[in-house]
Coordinates of C-alpha atoms in Angstrom, one line a residue:
X1111 CA 49.9 46.6 -55.1
X1112 CA 49.3 48.9 -58.1
X1113 CA 48.4 51.8 -56.5
X1114 CA 51.0 51.2 -53.7
X1115 CA 53.4 51.8 -56.1
X1116 CA 52.2 54.2 -57.7
X1117 CA 53.6 57.5 -55.6
X1118 CA 56.7 55.6 -56.6
X1119 CA 56.7 55.6 -59.7
X1120 CA 54.6 58.7 -60.0
X1121 CA 58.7 59.8 -58.5
X1122 CA 61.4 58.3 -60.6
X1123 CA 58.5 60.1 -64.0
X1124 CA 59.4 63.8 -62.4
X1125 CA 62.8 63.1 -61.1
X1126 CA 63.7 61.6 -64.9
X1127 CA 61.4 64.7 -66.5
X1128 CA 64.3 66.8 -64.5
X1129 CA 66.9 65.1 -65.9
X1130 CA 66.0 64.8 -69.2
X1131 CA 66.0 68.9 -69.4
X1132 CA 69.4 68.8 -67.4
X1133 CA 70.5 67.1 -69.8
X1134 CA 69.6 69.0 -73.0
X1135 CA 70.6 72.7 -71.2
X1136 CA 74.2 71.0 -69.5
X1137 CA 76.7 71.9 -72.0
X1138 CA 78.5 68.5 -72.7
X1139 CA 81.9 67.2 -70.3
X1140 CA 85.0 66.7 -72.6
X1141 CA 84.7 62.9 -71.7
X1142 CA 81.0 63.5 -73.2
X1143 CA 82.1 65.2 -76.1
X1144 CA 85.3 62.1 -77.0
X1145 CA 82.4 59.7 -76.3
X1146 CA 80.4 61.7 -79.3
X1147 CA 82.8 60.9 -81.9
X1148 CA 83.3 57.4 -81.6
X1149 CA 79.3 57.9 -82.0
X1150 CA 80.3 59.0 -85.4
X1151 CA 82.6 55.7 -86.9
X1152 CA 80.3 53.2 -84.6
X1153 CA 83.8 50.5 -84.1
X1154 CA 83.6 47.4 -82.6
X1155 CA 86.2 48.7 -79.7
X1156 CA 87.7 51.6 -79.0
X1157 CA 91.5 52.3 -76.7
X1158 CA 89.2 52.9 -73.8
X1159 CA 86.7 51.2 -74.0
X1160 CA 83.8 49.0 -75.2
X1161 CA 81.6 50.5 -77.7
X1162 CA 78.2 50.1 -75.7
X1163 CA 78.8 53.8 -74.4
X1164 CA 78.6 55.3 -78.9
X1165 CA 76.2 53.2 -80.0
X1166 CA 73.5 54.6 -77.0
X1167 CA 74.5 58.0 -78.2
X1168 CA 74.2 57.1 -82.4
X1169 CA 70.8 56.4 -81.3
X1170 CA 70.1 59.1 -79.1
X1171 CA 71.7 61.4 -81.6
X1172 CA 69.4 59.5 -84.2
X1173 CA 66.1 60.9 -82.4
X1174 CA 67.0 63.9 -80.9
X1175 CA 69.9 65.5 -82.9
X1176 CA 73.5 66.0 -82.5
X1177 CA 72.8 68.4 -79.5
X1178 CA 73.4 67.6 -75.5
X1179 CA 70.0 65.9 -75.5
X1180 CA 70.5 63.9 -78.5
X1181 CA 74.2 62.6 -76.4
X1182 CA 73.1 61.9 -73.6
X1183 CA 68.9 61.1 -74.0
X1184 CA 69.6 56.9 -73.2
X1185 CA 70.7 58.2 -70.0
X1186 CA 67.5 59.4 -68.2
X1187 CA 65.7 56.5 -69.7
X1188 CA 67.7 54.1 -69.2
X1189 CA 68.5 54.7 -65.5
X1190 CA 64.4 54.4 -64.9
X1191 CA 63.9 51.6 -66.9
X1192 CA 66.5 50.3 -64.8
X1193 CA 64.7 50.8 -61.8
X1194 CA 61.9 49.7 -63.2
X1195 CA 63.7 46.5 -63.0
X1196 CA 65.8 46.8 -60.0
X1197 CA 62.5 47.4 -57.8
X1198 CA 61.3 43.7 -59.8
X1199 CA 64.1 41.8 -59.0
X1200 CA 63.6 42.7 -55.7
X1201 CA 60.1 41.5 -55.6
X1202 CA 60.9 38.4 -57.4
X1203 CA 63.9 37.3 -54.8
X1204 CA 62.4 38.4 -51.6
X1205 CA 58.6 38.6 -52.5
X1206 CA 56.3 40.0 -49.8
X1207 CA 58.7 42.2 -48.5
X1208 CA 57.5 44.7 -50.7
X1209 CA 61.9 46.0 -50.8
X1210 CA 61.2 46.9 -54.8
X1211 CA 60.4 50.7 -54.4
X1212 CA 63.0 51.5 -51.6
X1213 CA 65.6 49.4 -53.7
X1214 CA 64.9 51.8 -56.8
X1215 CA 64.7 54.6 -54.2
X1216 CA 68.0 54.1 -53.1
X1217 CA 69.2 54.1 -55.7
X1218 CA 68.9 56.2 -56.8
X1219 CA 69.6 58.3 -54.0
X1220 CA 72.9 58.0 -54.8
X1221 CA 75.6 60.4 -56.5
X1222 CA 76.6 58.0 -58.4
X1223 CA 73.4 57.3 -59.5
X1224 CA 71.5 60.8 -60.6
X1225 CA 75.1 62.6 -61.8
X1226 CA 75.6 59.2 -64.3
X1227 CA 71.8 59.7 -65.5
X1228 CA 73.5 62.8 -66.6
X1229 CA 76.4 62.6 -67.8
X1230 CA 76.8 59.5 -70.7
X1231 CA 79.6 57.9 -70.3
X1232 CA 80.4 53.7 -70.4
X1233 CA 78.8 53.7 -66.9
X1234 CA 75.6 54.5 -68.0
X1235 CA 74.9 51.4 -70.1
X1236 CA 77.0 49.2 -68.3
X1237 CA 74.8 50.2 -64.9
X1238 CA 71.6 49.8 -66.5
X1239 CA 73.0 45.6 -68.1
X1240 CA 74.4 44.6 -64.8
X1241 CA 71.0 45.8 -63.4
X1242 CA 68.9 44.7 -65.7
X1243 CA 71.3 40.9 -65.8
X1244 CA 69.8 40.5 -61.9
X1245 CA 66.8 41.5 -63.1
X1246 CA 67.0 38.0 -65.5
X1247 CA 68.8 36.3 -62.5
X1248 CA 65.5 37.0 -59.5
X1249 CA 63.5 36.2 -62.6
X1250 CA 65.0 33.0 -63.6
X1251 CA 65.4 32.7 -59.6
X1252 CA 61.4 33.1 -59.0
X1253 CA 60.0 30.5 -61.5
X1254 CA 63.2 27.9 -62.5
X1255 CA 62.4 28.6 -66.4
X1256 CA 65.6 28.1 -67.9
X1257 CA 65.3 30.5 -70.4
X1258 CA 66.2 33.5 -68.0
X1259 CA 69.7 32.0 -68.6
X1260 CA 69.9 32.7 -72.0
X1261 CA 68.3 36.3 -71.5
X1262 CA 70.6 37.1 -68.4
X1263 CA 73.9 35.9 -70.4
X1264 CA 73.1 38.1 -73.8
X1265 CA 72.7 40.7 -71.1
X1266 CA 76.1 40.4 -68.9
X1267 CA 77.2 40.2 -72.3
X1268 CA 76.5 43.8 -73.2
X1269 CA 77.7 45.1 -70.0
X1270 CA 80.7 43.3 -70.9
X1271 CA 80.3 45.1 -74.3
X1272 CA 79.9 48.0 -72.1
X1273 CA 83.1 48.4 -69.7
X1274 CA 85.4 45.7 -68.8
X1275 CA 84.6 45.4 -64.8
X1276 CA 81.3 44.2 -66.2
X1277 CA 83.3 40.3 -65.8
X1278 CA 82.7 40.7 -61.9
X1279 CA 79.5 40.3 -62.8
X1280 CA 80.3 37.0 -64.7
X1281 CA 82.5 36.4 -61.4
X1282 CA 80.2 36.8 -59.3
X1283 CA 77.5 34.6 -61.7
X1284 CA 79.7 31.7 -61.0
X1285 CA 80.2 32.5 -57.7
X1286 CA 76.5 32.0 -57.1
X1287 CA 75.9 28.9 -59.7
X1288 CA 79.2 27.0 -57.7
X1289 CA 78.2 28.2 -54.1
X1290 CA 74.8 26.7 -53.5
X1291 CA 73.5 23.2 -54.1
X1292 CA 70.4 23.8 -55.8
X1293 CA 71.6 26.5 -58.6
X1294 CA 74.5 23.1 -59.0
X1295 CA 72.5 21.4 -61.0
X1296 CA 71.7 23.8 -63.4
X1297 CA 75.8 23.2 -64.4
X1298 CA 73.9 19.9 -66.0
X1299 CA 71.3 21.5 -68.1
X1300 CA 72.1 23.0 -71.8
X1301 CA 70.6 26.3 -70.8
X1302 CA 73.2 28.3 -68.6
X1303 CA 76.5 27.1 -71.5
X1304 CA 74.2 28.5 -74.1
X1305 CA 73.7 31.2 -72.2
X1306 CA 77.8 31.8 -71.7
X1307 CA 77.7 31.2 -75.3
X1308 CA 75.3 34.3 -76.2
X1309 CA 77.6 37.0 -74.0
X1310 CA 80.9 35.6 -75.9
X1311 CA 79.0 36.5 -78.9
X1312 CA 77.5 40.2 -77.7
X1313 CA 81.0 41.3 -76.7
X1314 CA 82.9 39.1 -79.6
X1315 CA 83.3 42.6 -81.8
X1316 CA 85.5 43.6 -78.8
X1317 CA 87.4 41.0 -79.1
X1318 CA 87.8 41.1 -83.0
X1319 CA 88.3 45.0 -83.4
X1320 CA 91.9 43.9 -80.3
X1321 CA 92.6 41.6 -82.4
X1322 CA 92.9 43.5 -85.9
X1323 CA 94.8 46.7 -83.5
X1324 CA 97.6 44.9 -81.1
X1325 CA 94.7 44.1 -78.2
X1326 CA 95.2 47.3 -77.4
X1327 CA 92.7 48.1 -75.3
X1328 CA 92.7 45.1 -73.4
X1329 CA 96.6 45.3 -73.0
X1330 CA 95.6 49.6 -71.6
X1331 CA 92.5 49.1 -69.4
X1332 CA 94.4 45.9 -67.8
X1333 CA 98.1 47.6 -67.1
X1334 CA 95.5 50.0 -64.5
X1335 CA 95.1 47.0 -61.7
X1336 CA 98.7 46.1 -59.3
X1337 CA 101.0 49.4 -60.6
X1338 CA 101.2 50.6 -56.8
X1339 CA 105.4 49.9 -55.6
X1340 CA 103.8 48.6 -53.0
X1341 CA 104.1 51.2 -49.9
X1342 CA 102.4 51.4 -46.7
X1343 CA 101.6 54.4 -46.7
X1344 CA 100.4 55.1 -51.1
X1345 CA 97.9 51.5 -49.9
X1346 CA 96.8 54.1 -46.7
X1347 CA 96.4 56.7 -48.9
X1348 CA 94.1 54.7 -52.0
X1349 CA 92.2 53.5 -49.9
X1350 CA 91.2 55.9 -48.0
X1351 CA 90.2 57.5 -50.9
X1352 CA 88.4 54.6 -52.5
X1353 CA 86.3 54.6 -48.9
X1354 CA 85.8 58.2 -48.8
X1355 CA 84.7 58.6 -52.1
X1356 CA 82.2 56.2 -52.0
X1357 CA 80.2 57.9 -48.6
X1358 CA 80.4 61.2 -50.9
X1359 CA 79.3 59.4 -53.4
X1360 CA 77.0 56.9 -53.0
X1361 CA 75.9 59.4 -50.2
X1362 CA 76.3 58.9 -46.5
X1363 CA 73.8 56.9 -45.5
X1364 CA 72.7 55.0 -47.7
X1365 CA 76.8 53.2 -47.4
X1366 CA 75.9 52.8 -44.6
X1367 CA 72.7 51.4 -45.6
X1368 CA 74.5 49.4 -48.7
X1369 CA 77.3 47.7 -47.0
X1370 CA 74.8 46.8 -44.2
X1371 CA 72.7 45.0 -46.4
X1372 CA 75.9 43.5 -48.3
X1373 CA 76.7 42.1 -44.9
X1374 CA 72.7 40.7 -44.2
X1375 CA 73.1 38.6 -47.7
X1376 CA 76.5 36.9 -46.4
X1377 CA 74.8 35.5 -43.8
X1378 CA 71.4 34.9 -44.7
X1379 CA 73.0 32.6 -47.1
X1380 CA 75.8 31.5 -44.2
X1381 CA 73.0 30.3 -41.9
X1382 CA 70.6 29.6 -44.1
X1383 CA 71.6 28.7 -47.1
X1384 CA 69.7 31.0 -49.4
X1385 CA 69.8 30.9 -52.9
X1386 CA 68.6 34.8 -53.3
X1387 CA 70.3 36.2 -50.6
X1388 CA 73.5 34.8 -51.7
X1389 CA 73.5 36.2 -55.3
X1390 CA 73.2 39.6 -54.3
X1391 CA 76.0 38.4 -51.7
X1392 CA 77.8 37.3 -55.2
X1393 CA 77.6 40.4 -57.1
X1394 CA 78.9 42.6 -54.3
X1395 CA 81.6 41.6 -52.2
X1396 CA 83.9 39.5 -54.8
X1397 CA 84.0 43.3 -56.8
X1398 CA 84.3 45.0 -53.4
X1399 CA 87.2 43.1 -52.1
X1400 CA 89.0 43.1 -55.1
X1401 CA 88.5 47.1 -55.4
X1402 CA 90.1 47.1 -51.9
X1403 CA 92.6 44.4 -53.1
X1404 CA 93.0 46.4 -56.2
X1405 CA 93.8 50.2 -54.1
X1406 CA 96.4 48.5 -52.2
X1407 CA 98.8 48.4 -54.9
X1408 CA 96.9 51.9 -57.0
X1409 CA 93.9 54.4 -57.3
X1410 CA 90.8 53.4 -58.1
X1411 CA 87.8 56.3 -59.0
X1412 CA 84.8 56.3 -57.3
X1413 CA 82.3 55.3 -59.9
X1414 CA 83.9 51.9 -61.2
X1415 CA 82.2 50.1 -57.9
X1416 CA 79.4 51.7 -58.9
X1417 CA 78.0 48.3 -60.7
X1418 CA 77.8 46.5 -56.6
X1419 CA 75.7 49.2 -55.6
X1420 CA 71.8 47.9 -57.8
X1421 CA 72.7 44.6 -55.5
X1422 CA 73.3 46.5 -52.6
X1423 CA 70.3 48.5 -52.7
X1424 CA 68.0 45.1 -53.4
X1425 CA 70.0 43.7 -49.6
X1426 CA 69.9 46.9 -48.0
X1427 CA 66.0 47.4 -48.3
X1428 CA 65.0 43.0 -47.9
X1429 CA 67.2 42.0 -45.8
X1430 CA 67.1 45.6 -43.3
X1431 CA 63.8 44.2 -41.0
X1432 CA 65.2 45.7 -37.9
X1433 CA 63.4 49.3 -36.6
X1434 CA 67.5 50.6 -36.0
X1435 CA 66.9 50.3 -40.2
X1436 CA 64.2 50.2 -41.4
X1437 CA 64.7 54.4 -39.5
X1438 CA 67.2 55.8 -41.6
X1439 CA 65.7 54.4 -44.9
X1440 CA 64.0 57.8 -45.2
X1441 CA 66.3 60.4 -43.9
X1442 CA 69.1 58.2 -45.7
X1443 CA 66.6 59.0 -49.1
X1444 CA 66.3 62.8 -47.9
X1445 CA 70.4 63.5 -48.3
X1446 CA 70.3 61.5 -50.4
X1447 CA 67.9 63.4 -52.7
X1448 CA 69.7 67.2 -50.9
X1449 CA 72.9 66.3 -52.3
X1450 CA 72.3 65.1 -55.7
X1451 CA 69.9 68.0 -55.4
X1452 CA 72.5 70.4 -54.7
X1453 CA 74.4 69.1 -57.6
X1454 CA 72.5 69.3 -60.3
X1455 CA 71.8 73.2 -59.3
X1456 CA 75.8 73.8 -58.9
X1457 CA 75.6 72.2 -62.2
X1458 CA 72.8 74.5 -64.2
X1459 CA 73.1 78.1 -62.0
X1460 CA 76.2 78.0 -60.1
X1461 CA 74.5 80.0 -56.7
X1462 CA 77.7 79.3 -54.8
X1463 CA 81.7 81.0 -56.6
X1464 CA 82.9 78.0 -55.4
X1465 CA 86.9 77.7 -57.1
X1466 CA 88.0 74.7 -59.5
X1467 CA 89.2 72.6 -56.7
X1468 CA 85.6 72.7 -54.4
X1469 CA 83.0 71.7 -57.3
X1470 CA 83.8 69.4 -60.3
X1471 CA 81.0 70.8 -62.1
X1472 CA 83.3 73.4 -63.2
X1473 CA 85.9 71.4 -64.5
X1474 CA 83.6 70.1 -66.3
X1475 CA 80.8 71.8 -68.0
X1476 CA 81.2 75.5 -67.3
X1477 CA 82.2 78.6 -69.8
X1478 CA 82.2 76.2 -72.6
X1479 CA 79.6 78.2 -74.6
X1480 CA 81.8 81.8 -74.2
X1481 CA 84.6 79.9 -74.3
X1482 CA 84.1 78.3 -77.8
X1483 CA 83.3 81.5 -79.0
X1484 CA 86.1 83.0 -78.3
X1485 CA 88.4 80.3 -79.9
X1486 CA 86.4 80.9 -83.3
X1487 CA 86.8 84.3 -83.0
X1488 CA 90.7 84.3 -82.2
X1489 CA 91.1 81.6 -84.9
X1490 CA 89.4 83.9 -87.7
X1491 CA 91.8 87.0 -86.5
X1492 CA 94.2 84.1 -87.2
X1493 CA 93.7 84.2 -90.2
X1494 CA 93.4 80.0 -89.5
X1495 CA 92.3 77.2 -91.9
X1496 CA 91.8 74.5 -88.8
X1497 CA 91.0 75.3 -84.9
X1498 CA 93.3 72.0 -82.4
X1499 CA 94.9 70.8 -78.7
X1500 CA 96.4 68.3 -77.8
X1501 CA 94.3 66.6 -75.3
X1502 CA 91.5 64.1 -77.0
X1503 CA 88.7 66.6 -74.2
X1504 CA 89.6 69.5 -76.1
X1505 CA 89.3 68.3 -79.3
X1506 CA 86.0 66.5 -79.0
X1507 CA 85.2 69.6 -77.1
X1508 CA 85.8 72.0 -80.2
X1509 CA 84.6 69.3 -82.6
X1510 CA 81.6 69.0 -80.9
X1511 CA 81.4 73.6 -80.6
X1512 CA 82.6 75.0 -83.1
X1513 CA 80.1 76.2 -86.1
X1514 CA 79.9 73.8 -89.3
X1515 CA 82.7 73.8 -91.4
X1516 CA 85.6 74.6 -89.0
X1517 CA 88.2 72.1 -89.2
X1518 CA 89.4 70.3 -86.7
X1519 CA 92.4 68.3 -85.7
X1520 CA 93.4 66.7 -82.9
X1521 CA 97.3 65.2 -81.8
X1522 CA 97.2 62.2 -79.8
X1523 CA 98.3 58.7 -80.1
X1524 CA 95.0 57.5 -79.4
X1525 CA 93.7 59.0 -82.7
X1526 CA 95.3 56.1 -84.6
X1527 CA 92.6 53.8 -83.5
X1528 CA 90.2 55.8 -85.6
X1529 CA 90.0 55.7 -89.6
X1530 CA 89.6 59.6 -89.7
X1531 CA 92.0 61.1 -92.2
X1532 CA 94.8 64.0 -91.7
X1533 CA 94.6 67.2 -91.1
X1534 CA 96.1 69.2 -94.7
X1535 CA 100.1 70.5 -95.3
X1536 CA 101.4 73.7 -95.6
X1537 CA 98.7 75.1 -93.7
X1538 CA 98.7 77.5 -90.6
X1539 CA 96.8 76.2 -88.0
X1540 CA 95.4 77.4 -84.3
X1541 CA 96.7 75.0 -81.8
X1542 CA 94.3 75.6 -78.5
X1543 CA 96.3 74.1 -75.1
X1544 CA 95.5 74.4 -71.7
X1545 CA 97.8 76.0 -68.7
X1546 CA 97.9 72.6 -66.9
X1547 CA 100.2 70.9 -69.0
X1548 CA 103.0 73.1 -68.2
X1549 CA 105.2 75.6 -69.6
X1550 CA 107.4 73.0 -71.3
X1551 CA 106.5 73.4 -76.1
X1552 CA 103.8 71.5 -76.9
X1553 CA 104.2 68.6 -78.9
X1554 CA 103.1 69.8 -82.0
X1555 CA 106.9 70.3 -83.9
X1556 CA 107.3 73.8 -84.5
X1557 CA 104.0 75.6 -82.6
X1558 CA 105.8 79.6 -82.8
X1559 CA 103.2 80.6 -79.7
X1560 CA 101.0 83.5 -79.8
X1561 CA 102.2 86.6 -77.8
X1562 CA 100.4 89.0 -75.1
X1563 CA 96.8 89.1 -74.9
X1564 CA 95.4 87.4 -78.0
X1565 CA 97.6 84.4 -77.6
X1566 CA 95.4 83.7 -74.2
X1567 CA 92.4 82.9 -73.7
X1568 CA 90.0 81.9 -70.5
X1569 CA 87.3 79.2 -69.3
X1570 CA 85.3 80.8 -67.1
X1571 CA 81.7 81.2 -65.0
X1572 CA 79.9 83.9 -63.7
X1573 CA 83.9 85.2 -63.1
X1574 CA 85.2 82.2 -61.7
X1575 CA 87.2 80.5 -64.2
X1576 CA 87.7 77.1 -64.8
X1577 CA 91.0 76.8 -67.4
X1578 CA 93.0 79.1 -69.0
X1579 CA 94.7 78.5 -72.1
X1580 CA 97.5 79.6 -75.2
X1581 CA 97.0 80.1 -78.4
X1582 CA 99.6 78.7 -80.9
X1583 CA 100.2 78.6 -85.0
X1584 CA 101.5 75.1 -86.4
X1585 CA 101.8 73.7 -89.4
X1586 CA 101.7 70.2 -90.1
X1587 CA 104.4 68.9 -91.2
X1588 CA 105.9 65.0 -91.7
X1589 CA 107.1 63.1 -89.5
X1590 CA 104.7 64.4 -86.6
X1591 CA 103.3 62.1 -84.1
X1592 CA 99.6 60.7 -85.4
X1593 CA 97.1 63.3 -85.9
X1594 CA 93.5 63.0 -87.0
X1595 CA 90.8 65.4 -88.5
X1596 CA 87.8 65.0 -86.4
X1597 CA 83.9 64.3 -87.7
X1598 CA 82.2 67.6 -86.9
X1599 CA 79.0 68.0 -85.0
X1600 CA 76.0 68.5 -87.4
X1601 CA 74.4 71.0 -84.6
X1602 CA 77.7 72.7 -84.9

């Protein structure tokens, strides 16, 4: 068995090295820089998400410095470890079928995993701890040892401390317990309950932070669901967007295999009361139904269902034994690898001069180094005591990338949930503002536009415009909207 696994392990190692290299050479996207700000002041929670992404970044920067690689270090490494755990889980759930390597390969062939391994977002730790929880539950299924409930509970709690959608993991486990007669016997034993206690202890800092901050994060994320107006046209559009995003982000053939695998898991449990198949169905179908329901009233971001794919990949690898499905495995890996490789190549070298609307890598990653140099030159020319931005992502990029010593100020209500100093009064700063925010005045009271070409900067890659910005003179004053001085990267 070990010899048979060697090609898969070598491929995983090579892929991980490629991802680490890309993580090192690509500039941070605005959201990544924002999460880096979180890591500079660890808390029990934040307005947007629980704190695990900040903990991942803090660990990475302690090992590799405050660099793009440091921020992203645990992304490729956690996906590599998660892939090994997924392989083991598939073997424990369906021994003898050699489904593990195929399950891990299918997951790695998706854009969701391939791009998510490089971009450090809350989905990065979420996907790892979700997969690790499946591994612990598979160990429980294979061994019957109740102590694995404790491991599963702790890992599920860490998933919930990564992103609130991990509540679907608890829902799936509960369904598994209640729906299978053999599993219901565990309800009379202490281990599942102790596992639940461990999960809540792991999540307790998030609850405490919300309690101290007016339940701000719970209210913000809870308000995402069910906010549609019931319009049929909107519902159909949102549903189409969600399904289309999954076809693209999972890659078409992997998506087809995962959907068929989920259906096979449900069918196998219904016909044979197979507890392993039920576990997979419970971790896929309720979540899929909730995302589809939510799409009838509001837009569902394409990355949110990423958590469904580890279990779906196992189902596709273990339960689709018919030749017509088996023949799709290699083409699925080839197509997924080609699509992911194309994104990697475009992000790193941009061989195609695509416009912003057709190239997400242009909008998020392109031209930051030259742009930061232009901002610093403009600040020096204006004699600015600080550089400011209203957009939290842009402000965070400035804080991470401008030279050491340059004060960076952010103006946004979210910063009131951080313990950050306020900008000094009575000094003049330079506000950088995207033209995409329109022609209306900045939120900063009394902002004065800098006229002419001196007041406009463009971020580009290879002559293609990623974004244009206007510059304004600003002065802090009492009574203005909340503003904060952001922490700075040690490396500038």
